[in-house]
mmCIF file of C-alpha atoms and ligand atoms in Angstrom:
data_model
loop_
_atom_site.group_PDB
_atom_site.id
_atom_site.type_symbol
_atom_site.label_atom_id
_atom_site.label_comp_id
_atom_site.label_asym_id
_atom_site.label_seq_id
_atom_site.Cartn_x
_atom_site.Cartn_y
_atom_site.Cartn_z
ATOM 1 C CA MET A 395 -0.696 21.202 -41.998
ATOM 2 C CA PRO A 396 2.616 19.444 -42.748
ATOM 3 C CA MET A 397 4.675 22.488 -44.824
ATOM 4 C CA ARG A 398 4.102 25.044 -41.239
ATOM 5 C CA ARG A 399 4.651 22.213 -39.915
ATOM 6 C CA ALA A 400 8.257 21.529 -41.282
ATOM 7 C CA SER A 401 9.802 24.864 -41.359
ATOM 8 C CA LEU A 402 8.570 25.156 -37.025
ATOM 9 C CA SER A 403 10.507 21.730 -36.985
ATOM 10 C CA LEU A 404 13.425 23.810 -38.990
ATOM 11 C CA LEU A 405 12.819 26.732 -37.162
ATOM 12 C CA PHE A 406 12.756 25.128 -33.818
ATOM 13 C CA PRO A 407 14.237 21.612 -33.658
ATOM 14 C CA PHE A 408 14.317 21.862 -29.916
ATOM 15 C CA LEU A 409 10.506 22.395 -29.643
ATOM 16 C CA LEU A 410 9.757 18.953 -31.493
ATOM 17 C CA VAL A 411 12.583 16.637 -29.507
ATOM 18 C CA SER A 412 10.915 18.030 -27.088
ATOM 19 C CA LEU A 413 7.309 17.932 -27.548
ATOM 20 C CA THR A 414 8.166 14.002 -28.725
ATOM 21 C CA ALA A 415 10.172 12.048 -26.046
ATOM 22 C CA PRO A 416 7.634 12.932 -22.867
ATOM 23 C CA GLU A 417 9.341 10.530 -20.042
ATOM 24 C CA PRO A 418 8.237 6.828 -21.382
ATOM 25 C CA ALA A 419 4.728 5.653 -19.880
ATOM 26 C CA LEU A 420 3.747 2.611 -18.568
ATOM 27 C CA ARG A 421 0.928 0.999 -20.638
ATOM 28 C CA PHE A 422 -1.520 -1.413 -18.262
ATOM 29 C CA ARG A 423 -4.550 -3.621 -19.305
ATOM 30 C CA ARG A 424 -7.776 -3.267 -17.256
ATOM 31 C CA TYR A 425 -9.095 -6.587 -16.457
ATOM 32 C CA PHE A 426 -12.330 -5.959 -14.225
ATOM 33 C CA VAL A 427 -12.405 -9.540 -11.451
ATOM 34 C CA ALA A 428 -15.290 -8.523 -9.586
ATOM 35 C CA ALA A 429 -18.235 -5.675 -8.442
ATOM 36 C CA GLU A 430 -17.247 -6.381 -4.900
ATOM 37 C CA SER A 431 -17.122 -3.644 -2.391
ATOM 38 C CA TYR A 432 -14.619 -5.350 -0.028
ATOM 39 C CA GLU A 433 -11.180 -2.209 -0.306
ATOM 40 C CA SER A 434 -8.573 -4.957 0.245
ATOM 41 C CA VAL A 435 -7.444 -7.508 -1.579
ATOM 42 C CA GLY A 436 -3.689 -9.996 -1.330
ATOM 43 C CA VAL A 437 -2.195 -12.387 -3.672
ATOM 44 C CA PHE A 438 -1.044 -15.852 -3.380
ATOM 45 C CA ASP A 439 -1.420 -19.073 -4.577
ATOM 46 C CA VAL A 440 -3.903 -20.048 -2.771
ATOM 47 C CA ASP A 441 -4.170 -23.635 -3.187
ATOM 48 C CA LYS A 442 -0.681 -24.751 -4.638
ATOM 49 C CA ASN A 443 -0.524 -25.107 -8.256
ATOM 50 C CA ASP A 444 1.728 -23.319 -9.148
ATOM 51 C CA THR A 445 -1.025 -20.112 -9.903
ATOM 52 C CA LEU A 446 -0.716 -17.166 -7.818
ATOM 53 C CA ASP A 447 -4.709 -16.328 -6.376
ATOM 54 C CA ILE A 448 -6.379 -12.835 -5.867
ATOM 55 C CA VAL A 449 -7.786 -13.151 -2.213
ATOM 56 C CA SER A 450 -10.415 -10.015 -1.265
ATOM 57 C CA GLY A 451 -12.832 -10.080 2.006
ATOM 58 C CA ASP A 452 -15.013 -13.360 0.941
ATOM 59 C CA PHE A 453 -14.122 -14.705 -2.302
ATOM 60 C CA TRP A 454 -10.767 -15.742 -3.458
ATOM 61 C CA TYR A 455 -10.423 -15.932 -7.540
ATOM 62 C CA GLU A 456 -8.327 -18.616 -9.382
ATOM 63 C CA GLY A 457 -5.850 -17.383 -11.121
ATOM 64 C CA PRO A 458 -5.015 -16.937 -14.334
ATOM 65 C CA HIS A 459 -7.625 -15.776 -15.078
ATOM 66 C CA PHE A 460 -9.805 -15.031 -12.383
ATOM 67 C CA ARG A 461 -13.021 -16.193 -13.238
ATOM 68 C CA GLN A 462 -13.318 -19.190 -10.749
ATOM 69 C CA ARG A 463 -13.902 -17.369 -7.422
ATOM 70 C CA HIS A 464 -15.087 -19.261 -3.963
ATOM 71 C CA LEU A 465 -16.683 -17.699 -1.213
ATOM 72 C CA ILE A 466 -14.212 -17.990 1.733
ATOM 73 C CA GLY A 467 -17.367 -16.641 4.501
ATOM 74 C CA ASN A 468 -19.626 -14.598 5.111
ATOM 75 C CA GLU A 469 -18.635 -11.043 7.153
ATOM 76 C CA PRO A 470 -21.066 -9.308 7.466
ATOM 77 C CA ARG A 471 -21.846 -5.924 6.387
ATOM 78 C CA LYS A 472 -20.899 -3.672 9.478
ATOM 79 C CA ASP A 473 -22.127 0.634 7.937
ATOM 80 C CA GLN A 474 -21.067 1.392 4.455
ATOM 81 C CA TYR A 475 -17.887 -0.997 5.436
ATOM 82 C CA PHE A 476 -16.737 -5.038 5.632
ATOM 83 C CA ASP A 477 -14.586 -5.282 8.402
ATOM 84 C CA ASP A 478 -12.107 -6.304 5.993
ATOM 85 C CA PHE A 479 -8.820 -3.631 6.269
ATOM 86 C CA SER A 480 -6.380 -6.299 5.501
ATOM 87 C CA THR A 481 -5.095 -9.146 3.219
ATOM 88 C CA ILE A 482 -1.849 -10.101 5.028
ATOM 89 C CA PRO A 483 -0.892 -13.510 3.687
ATOM 90 C CA MET A 484 0.860 -15.559 6.579
ATOM 91 C CA ASP A 485 1.324 -19.633 6.990
ATOM 92 C CA VAL A 486 0.057 -18.641 10.353
ATOM 93 C CA ASN A 487 -0.673 -22.670 11.441
ATOM 94 C CA ALA A 488 2.089 -23.657 10.131
ATOM 95 C CA ASP A 489 0.224 -26.518 8.263
ATOM 96 C CA GLY A 490 2.228 -25.291 4.311
ATOM 97 C CA ARG A 491 -0.729 -23.660 3.085
ATOM 98 C CA LEU A 492 -0.968 -19.659 3.319
ATOM 99 C CA ASP A 493 -3.364 -17.883 5.207
ATOM 100 C CA PHE A 494 -4.278 -14.859 5.564
ATOM 101 C CA ILE A 495 -4.599 -11.236 8.457
ATOM 102 C CA THR A 496 -7.034 -9.301 8.683
ATOM 103 C CA GLY A 497 -8.963 -6.762 11.174
ATOM 104 C CA GLY A 498 -11.714 -4.014 11.304
ATOM 105 C CA TRP A 499 -12.290 -1.104 13.202
ATOM 106 C CA PHE A 500 -15.968 -2.292 14.043
ATOM 107 C CA ASP A 501 -14.996 -5.123 16.335
ATOM 108 C CA GLN A 502 -11.048 -4.373 16.739
ATOM 109 C CA THR A 503 -10.126 -7.626 16.269
ATOM 110 C CA LEU A 504 -7.264 -8.272 14.449
ATOM 111 C CA ARG A 505 -8.331 -11.928 13.320
ATOM 112 C CA TRP A 506 -6.341 -14.800 10.786
ATOM 113 C CA VAL A 507 -8.774 -16.343 8.358
ATOM 114 C CA GLU A 508 -7.376 -20.452 7.831
ATOM 115 C CA ASN A 509 -6.918 -21.896 4.378
ATOM 116 C CA PRO A 510 -8.229 -25.166 4.729
ATOM 117 C CA ALA A 511 -6.373 -28.075 4.438
ATOM 118 C CA ALA A 512 -9.514 -29.598 1.544
ATOM 119 C CA GLY A 513 -12.072 -28.443 -0.795
ATOM 120 C CA ASN A 514 -10.214 -26.336 -3.134
ATOM 121 C CA GLY A 515 -12.781 -24.073 -3.075
ATOM 122 C CA LYS A 516 -15.371 -25.672 -1.182
ATOM 123 C CA THR A 517 -14.791 -25.659 2.489
ATOM 124 C CA GLN A 518 -14.960 -22.033 4.212
ATOM 125 C CA TRP A 519 -12.059 -20.935 6.349
ATOM 126 C CA PRO A 520 -12.123 -20.886 9.163
ATOM 127 C CA LEU A 521 -12.071 -17.203 11.340
ATOM 128 C CA HIS A 522 -9.723 -17.393 14.338
ATOM 129 C CA GLU A 523 -9.611 -14.054 16.337
ATOM 130 C CA ILE A 524 -5.583 -13.435 17.203
ATOM 131 C CA SER A 525 -7.081 -10.745 19.741
ATOM 132 C CA LYS A 526 -8.803 -7.127 20.820
ATOM 133 C CA VAL A 527 -6.210 -4.792 19.694
ATOM 134 C CA GLY A 528 -8.343 -1.851 19.278
ATOM 135 C CA ASN A 529 -9.952 -0.183 16.268
ATOM 136 C CA VAL A 530 -8.150 -1.484 12.974
ATOM 137 C CA GLU A 531 -7.515 0.917 10.651
ATOM 138 C CA THR A 532 -5.464 -1.088 8.532
ATOM 139 C CA THR A 533 -2.377 -3.226 9.473
ATOM 140 C CA ARG A 534 0.704 -4.526 8.102
ATOM 141 C CA ALA A 535 3.628 -6.692 8.313
ATOM 142 C CA TRP A 536 6.764 -5.528 8.849
ATOM 143 C CA ASP A 537 9.952 -7.792 10.450
ATOM 144 C CA VAL A 538 9.688 -5.316 13.366
ATOM 145 C CA ASP A 539 11.935 -7.334 16.046
ATOM 146 C CA GLY A 540 14.636 -8.238 13.301
ATOM 147 C CA ASP A 541 14.434 -11.491 13.398
ATOM 148 C CA GLY A 542 13.937 -12.233 9.357
ATOM 149 C CA LYS A 543 10.363 -13.216 10.018
ATOM 150 C CA LEU A 544 7.131 -10.703 9.867
ATOM 151 C CA ASP A 545 5.091 -9.499 12.757
ATOM 152 C CA ILE A 546 2.174 -8.224 12.591
ATOM 153 C CA VAL A 547 1.399 -4.382 13.183
ATOM 154 C CA PRO A 548 -2.202 -3.057 13.836
ATOM 155 C CA ASN A 549 -2.560 0.959 13.190
ATOM 156 C CA ASN A 550 -4.766 1.732 15.654
ATOM 157 C CA PRO A 551 -6.156 5.586 16.492
ATOM 158 C CA GLY A 552 -6.014 6.092 19.729
ATOM 159 C CA HIS A 553 -4.953 2.868 20.841
ATOM 160 C CA PRO A 554 -1.423 1.588 22.694
ATOM 161 C CA LEU A 555 1.036 0.827 19.220
ATOM 162 C CA LYS A 556 2.044 -2.677 19.208
ATOM 163 C CA TYR A 557 3.820 -5.442 17.040
ATOM 164 C CA LEU A 558 2.580 -8.991 17.440
ATOM 165 C CA LYS A 559 5.518 -12.060 16.870
ATOM 166 C CA LEU A 560 4.062 -15.443 15.965
ATOM 167 C CA VAL A 561 5.732 -17.326 18.211
ATOM 168 C CA SER A 562 4.665 -20.842 17.192
ATOM 169 C CA PRO A 563 1.575 -21.885 15.242
ATOM 170 C CA GLY A 564 -1.032 -20.189 15.768
ATOM 171 C CA LYS A 565 -0.079 -18.344 19.149
ATOM 172 C CA PHE A 566 1.166 -14.377 18.559
ATOM 173 C CA GLN A 567 3.128 -12.710 21.403
ATOM 174 C CA THR A 568 2.291 -8.805 22.004
ATOM 175 C CA ILE A 569 4.407 -6.250 22.446
ATOM 176 C CA THR A 570 3.912 -2.918 23.495
ATOM 177 C CA VAL A 571 5.677 0.337 21.837
ATOM 178 C CA ALA A 572 3.632 3.158 23.189
ATOM 179 C CA PRO A 573 0.723 4.699 25.004
ATOM 180 C CA THR A 574 -1.057 5.125 21.987
ATOM 181 C CA GLN A 575 -0.662 6.218 18.130
ATOM 182 C CA GLY A 576 -2.684 8.082 15.403
ATOM 183 C CA HIS A 577 -3.463 7.721 12.252
ATOM 184 C CA GLY A 578 -1.354 7.140 9.611
ATOM 185 C CA LEU A 579 1.876 4.302 10.588
ATOM 186 C CA GLY A 580 5.140 3.332 9.169
ATOM 187 C CA PHE A 581 8.436 1.466 9.618
ATOM 188 C CA GLY A 582 11.670 1.538 8.337
ATOM 189 C CA ASP A 583 15.368 2.810 9.768
ATOM 190 C CA ILE A 584 15.320 6.229 10.096
ATOM 191 C CA ASN A 585 18.755 6.704 12.360
ATOM 192 C CA GLY A 586 20.954 4.028 10.166
ATOM 193 C CA ASP A 587 21.679 2.128 13.080
ATOM 194 C CA GLY A 588 20.536 -1.078 10.969
ATOM 195 C CA ARG A 589 17.277 -1.296 13.620
ATOM 196 C CA GLY A 590 13.946 -0.903 11.989
ATOM 197 C CA ASP A 591 12.212 1.958 13.641
ATOM 198 C CA LEU A 592 7.823 2.764 14.104
ATOM 199 C CA ILE A 593 6.690 5.730 12.242
ATOM 200 C CA VAL A 594 3.665 7.700 13.555
ATOM 201 C CA SER A 595 1.521 10.252 12.768
ATOM 202 C CA ASP A 596 3.575 13.134 15.466
ATOM 203 C CA GLY A 597 6.833 11.489 15.266
ATOM 204 C CA TRP A 598 9.412 8.473 15.145
ATOM 205 C CA LEU A 599 9.726 5.416 18.016
ATOM 206 C CA GLU A 600 13.470 4.107 17.711
ATOM 207 C CA ALA A 601 13.655 0.494 17.364
ATOM 208 C CA PRO A 602 15.620 0.196 21.140
ATOM 209 C CA ALA A 603 18.061 -1.901 21.032
ATOM 210 C CA ASN A 604 16.529 -4.902 22.600
ATOM 211 C CA ARG A 605 12.929 -5.084 20.395
ATOM 212 C CA ILE A 606 11.120 -7.348 22.541
ATOM 213 C CA ALA A 607 12.293 -5.203 26.216
ATOM 214 C CA GLY A 608 13.118 -2.123 25.693
ATOM 215 C CA SER A 609 11.551 1.168 25.836
ATOM 216 C CA TRP A 610 10.967 3.187 22.255
ATOM 217 C CA GLU A 611 12.012 6.252 23.376
ATOM 218 C CA LEU A 612 9.453 9.061 20.900
ATOM 219 C CA HIS A 613 11.296 11.888 18.475
ATOM 220 C CA LYS A 614 8.423 14.275 17.948
ATOM 221 C CA GLU A 615 10.244 15.424 15.086
ATOM 222 C CA PHE A 616 7.515 16.109 12.352
ATOM 223 C CA SER A 617 3.904 15.752 12.003
ATOM 224 C CA LEU A 618 1.634 14.225 9.157
ATOM 225 C CA GLY A 619 -0.895 14.395 10.029
ATOM 226 C CA THR A 620 -3.606 12.403 9.508
ATOM 227 C CA ALA A 621 -1.331 9.721 7.465
ATOM 228 C CA SER A 622 -1.576 6.853 5.374
ATOM 229 C CA VAL A 623 -0.452 3.481 5.583
ATOM 230 C CA PRO A 624 1.975 2.935 5.277
ATOM 231 C CA VAL A 625 4.446 5.890 5.706
ATOM 232 C CA ILE A 626 7.066 4.899 3.639
ATOM 233 C CA ALA A 627 10.306 4.921 4.639
ATOM 234 C CA ALA A 628 13.515 4.953 2.230
ATOM 235 C CA ASP A 629 16.090 7.473 0.540
ATOM 236 C CA VAL A 630 14.528 9.183 -2.116
ATOM 237 C CA ASN A 631 16.827 11.293 -3.370
ATOM 238 C CA GLY A 632 19.675 8.737 -2.791
ATOM 239 C CA ASP A 633 22.299 11.071 -0.308
ATOM 240 C CA LYS A 634 21.948 7.399 2.052
ATOM 241 C CA LEU A 635 19.561 9.543 4.594
ATOM 242 C CA THR A 636 16.236 8.326 4.638
ATOM 243 C CA ASP A 637 13.054 10.218 3.735
ATOM 244 C CA LEU A 638 9.615 9.567 4.517
ATOM 245 C CA VAL A 639 6.777 9.508 1.703
ATOM 246 C CA VAL A 640 3.273 10.215 3.458
ATOM 247 C CA GLY A 641 -0.193 10.516 1.748
ATOM 248 C CA GLN A 642 -3.062 12.040 3.562
ATOM 249 C CA GLY A 643 -5.351 9.283 4.054
ATOM 250 C CA HIS A 644 -8.054 11.486 4.836
ATOM 251 C CA ASN A 645 -7.545 14.740 3.616
ATOM 252 C CA TYR A 646 -5.332 16.471 0.278
ATOM 253 C CA GLY A 647 -1.847 15.464 -0.633
ATOM 254 C CA LEU A 648 1.453 13.161 -0.803
ATOM 255 C CA HIS A 649 4.180 14.718 -0.171
ATOM 256 C CA TRP A 650 7.831 13.796 1.081
ATOM 257 C CA TYR A 651 10.146 14.718 3.337
ATOM 258 C CA GLU A 652 13.011 14.807 2.943
ATOM 259 C CA GLN A 653 15.510 14.353 5.578
ATOM 260 C CA THR A 654 18.389 16.909 6.067
ATOM 261 C CA LYS A 655 21.716 16.404 9.381
ATOM 262 C CA ASN A 656 23.526 19.239 9.990
ATOM 263 C CA ASN A 657 27.290 18.835 11.082
ATOM 264 C CA THR A 658 26.359 18.044 14.909
ATOM 265 C CA GLY A 659 24.189 15.282 13.572
ATOM 266 C CA GLN A 660 21.005 17.309 14.532
ATOM 267 C CA ARG A 661 18.166 16.195 12.679
ATOM 268 C CA SER A 662 15.650 17.719 10.994
ATOM 269 C CA TRP A 663 12.746 17.607 8.281
ATOM 270 C CA THR A 664 12.011 19.429 4.868
ATOM 271 C CA LYS A 665 8.280 18.550 3.265
ATOM 272 C CA HIS A 666 8.134 19.120 -0.468
ATOM 273 C CA VAL A 667 4.955 18.629 -2.760
ATOM 274 C CA ILE A 668 4.486 15.495 -5.018
ATOM 275 C CA ASP A 669 1.346 16.136 -5.944
ATOM 276 C CA GLU A 670 -1.567 18.658 -4.014
ATOM 277 C CA LYS A 671 -4.811 17.739 -6.494
ATOM 278 C CA ASN A 672 -5.974 14.655 -4.983
ATOM 279 C CA SER A 673 -7.486 13.893 -1.252
ATOM 280 C CA GLN A 674 -7.758 10.624 -0.195
ATOM 281 C CA TYR A 675 -3.697 9.028 -0.454
ATOM 282 C CA HIS A 676 -4.479 6.073 2.152
ATOM 283 C CA CYS A 677 -2.721 3.302 0.711
ATOM 284 C CA LEU A 678 1.023 3.527 -1.054
ATOM 285 C CA GLU A 679 3.627 1.075 -2.124
ATOM 286 C CA TRP A 680 6.806 1.886 -2.539
ATOM 287 C CA VAL A 681 8.033 -0.998 -5.013
ATOM 288 C CA ASP A 682 9.941 -1.704 -8.834
ATOM 289 C CA ILE A 683 7.143 -1.872 -11.309
ATOM 290 C CA THR A 684 9.130 -0.196 -14.076
ATOM 291 C CA GLY A 685 11.927 -2.773 -14.163
ATOM 292 C CA ASP A 686 15.310 -0.760 -13.756
ATOM 293 C CA GLY A 687 16.168 -1.424 -10.443
ATOM 294 C CA ARG A 688 14.777 1.241 -8.076
ATOM 295 C CA PRO A 689 11.344 1.779 -6.659
ATOM 296 C CA GLU A 690 8.581 3.601 -7.574
ATOM 297 C CA LEU A 691 5.363 5.386 -5.757
ATOM 298 C CA VAL A 692 2.596 3.606 -6.423
ATOM 299 C CA THR A 693 -0.781 4.823 -4.775
ATOM 300 C CA GLY A 694 -3.591 6.724 -5.085
ATOM 301 C CA LYS A 695 -7.599 8.599 -3.476
ATOM 302 C CA ARG A 696 -9.338 5.529 -2.190
ATOM 303 C CA TYR A 697 -12.852 5.657 -2.777
ATOM 304 C CA ARG A 698 -15.252 6.836 -0.341
ATOM 305 C CA ALA A 699 -12.751 6.920 2.526
ATOM 306 C CA HIS A 700 -15.658 8.083 4.676
ATOM 307 C CA ASN A 701 -18.184 7.650 2.629
ATOM 308 C CA GLY A 702 -18.400 10.994 0.666
ATOM 309 C CA LYS A 703 -17.599 13.093 4.219
ATOM 310 C CA ASP A 704 -14.071 13.575 3.440
ATOM 311 C CA PRO A 705 -12.626 16.964 2.381
ATOM 312 C CA GLY A 706 -12.241 16.171 -2.172
ATOM 313 C CA ALA A 707 -14.506 12.927 -1.772
ATOM 314 C CA GLU A 708 -16.792 14.233 -4.755
ATOM 315 C CA ASP A 709 -13.678 14.472 -6.881
ATOM 316 C CA SER A 710 -12.821 12.284 -9.566
ATOM 317 C CA VAL A 711 -10.333 9.400 -8.606
ATOM 318 C CA GLY A 712 -7.653 7.952 -9.358
ATOM 319 C CA LEU A 713 -4.393 4.610 -10.194
ATOM 320 C CA TYR A 714 -1.035 6.361 -10.497
ATOM 321 C CA TYR A 715 2.531 5.746 -10.118
ATOM 322 C CA PHE A 716 5.253 8.332 -9.627
ATOM 323 C CA THR A 717 9.194 7.971 -10.739
ATOM 324 C CA TRP A 718 11.908 10.677 -9.204
ATOM 325 C CA ASN A 719 12.691 12.324 -11.372
ATOM 326 C CA ALA A 720 16.417 12.786 -10.472
ATOM 327 C CA ALA A 721 17.701 15.573 -12.168
ATOM 328 C CA GLN A 722 14.763 18.334 -11.206
ATOM 329 C CA LYS A 723 14.504 16.334 -7.851
ATOM 330 C CA GLN A 724 10.913 15.945 -8.233
ATOM 331 C CA PHE A 725 8.279 13.197 -8.385
ATOM 332 C CA VAL A 726 6.433 12.738 -11.965
ATOM 333 C CA LYS A 727 2.872 12.258 -11.670
ATOM 334 C CA HIS A 728 1.730 8.934 -14.659
ATOM 335 C CA ASP A 729 -2.056 8.041 -14.609
ATOM 336 C CA ILE A 730 -2.346 4.793 -14.404
ATOM 337 C CA ALA A 731 -6.654 5.119 -14.204
ATOM 338 C CA SER A 732 -8.119 7.900 -13.045
ATOM 339 C CA GLY A 733 -11.346 10.243 -13.537
ATOM 340 C CA PRO A 734 -14.622 10.634 -12.541
ATOM 341 C CA ALA A 735 -15.599 7.032 -10.217
ATOM 342 C CA GLY A 736 -16.457 3.869 -12.667
ATOM 343 C CA VAL A 737 -14.551 5.412 -15.577
ATOM 344 C CA GLY A 738 -10.660 6.083 -12.832
ATOM 345 C CA LYS A 739 -9.858 3.195 -10.263
ATOM 346 C CA GLY A 740 -10.270 4.289 -6.855
ATOM 347 C CA THR A 741 -7.295 2.489 -4.196
ATOM 348 C CA GLY A 742 -9.574 0.887 -1.392
ATOM 349 C CA ILE A 743 -7.165 0.557 1.867
ATOM 350 C CA TYR A 744 -4.387 -2.077 1.218
ATOM 351 C CA PHE A 745 -3.629 -3.239 -2.456
ATOM 352 C CA ALA A 746 -1.373 -5.761 -4.005
ATOM 353 C CA VAL A 747 1.385 -5.770 -5.900
ATOM 354 C CA ALA A 748 2.487 -8.882 -8.229
ATOM 355 C CA ASP A 749 4.112 -10.205 -10.633
ATOM 356 C CA LEU A 750 0.098 -12.319 -12.079
ATOM 357 C CA HIS A 751 1.424 -14.207 -14.998
ATOM 358 C CA LYS A 752 5.046 -14.917 -14.627
ATOM 359 C CA THR A 753 6.020 -11.642 -17.180
ATOM 360 C CA GLY A 754 8.971 -10.021 -15.410
ATOM 361 C CA ARG A 755 7.004 -7.410 -14.795
ATOM 362 C CA LYS A 756 5.113 -6.426 -11.636
ATOM 363 C CA ASP A 757 0.423 -5.762 -12.191
ATOM 364 C CA ILE A 758 -1.067 -3.711 -9.701
ATOM 365 C CA ILE A 759 -4.446 -5.753 -8.031
ATOM 366 C CA VAL A 760 -6.756 -3.361 -6.460
ATOM 367 C CA ALA A 761 -9.979 -3.489 -4.108
ATOM 368 C CA GLY A 762 -12.457 -0.553 -2.998
ATOM 369 C CA LYS A 763 -15.793 -0.153 -3.042
ATOM 370 C CA ASP A 764 -15.834 0.350 -6.729
ATOM 371 C CA GLY A 765 -14.781 -3.110 -7.290
ATOM 372 C CA LEU A 766 -11.822 -5.373 -7.848
ATOM 373 C CA THR A 767 -9.347 -4.854 -10.507
ATOM 374 C CA ILE A 768 -5.780 -6.008 -11.877
ATOM 375 C CA PHE A 769 -4.301 -3.858 -13.874
ATOM 376 C CA PHE A 770 -1.477 -5.533 -15.959
ATOM 377 C CA ASN A 771 1.223 -4.379 -16.623
ATOM 378 C CA GLU A 772 2.507 -4.273 -19.859
ATOM 379 C CA GLY A 773 5.459 -2.487 -20.617
ATOM 380 C CA PHE A 774 6.804 0.994 -21.779
ATOM 381 C CA GLN A 775 4.344 1.837 -24.697
ATOM 382 C CA ARG A 776 6.083 1.236 -28.110
ATOM 383 C CA LYS A 777 5.873 4.433 -30.107
HETATM 384 CA CA1 LIG B 1773 -3.043 -21.846 -7.648
HETATM 385 CA CA1 LIG B 1774 -1.823 -22.880 7.431
HETATM 386 CA CA1 LIG B 1775 16.929 2.069 13.417
HETATM 387 CA CA1 LIG B 1776 17.826 11.305 1.288
#
């Protein structure tokens, strides 16, 4: 009924504007890679030919098409999982080829997997045990001691909190930070003294001046529950105070905690809802995918995080990005792939964001018990 629509827009021009000018959304092209059920994926140039490759579980996939795949090893299945909960690229043996760091809940071991010098896909990758650290929920890499090099920080619920520093090729030093920790882990400078602090489920640990020999003071200023890995530490609202973005790894909810300080310097935290419609926000990334120079939040629901036993396990799965609306002081949710399992895409426990084809736009690479998929970032939709 074109006549009727025309007269409505004459009467209410603002109505037409508000309906036809939503916040622009990125378009993603979905690209199937493999029907594997590893939950972690990393991106790096395995064979040093200047194309980025994908590494997930027992396979690596040659860029730029990711159709040629090569066997890395034969990790045995543990219950319904593989003991492979991170894919952190790091040249551990200093031979100029990137290896990766992983570890698992069941074997309680961190290990590095050596990218072999010869073979280019014909040789399996040697496994090296780093340390028996306790059940590994997942692992992240941050420069904890501030020397400009990444350290390895496993989340070991119920076990001591520590970071591992690569001190010489193949050799790590373990520095214990706290006697125990819960589910969830983050890193960032909470108190603005220039030193990155560690965030655990029941508070934050203040980095001492000497981050190797000093003691880390726990400030129990919040309780995050069964929190995501990572917990994001970033200044969400632009007031120069570091805030937190926290997913519930095994329950419903995604929140941000606003840091405020009163005039005596007393810190407090205000919890704000980002999204309570989904559960199993286990893995979050804070990265600029829109290309405006400011980071967005990329996350989603992990498919079968606890093999169907978590609240919301029967719900649709999804991968999303959230932009910050400064005027309304809230996050805006954008779908990348949501819907019933098999239609939407779960996020796994460790996903990667990388510009795979040098387009200048960052793509999202997601593993999980519902397969390995790339979402190529095609920029903003043209209307
Ligand atoms: Ca390559
Ligand atoms: Ca190496
Ligand atoms: Ca600090
Ligand atoms: Ca802030």
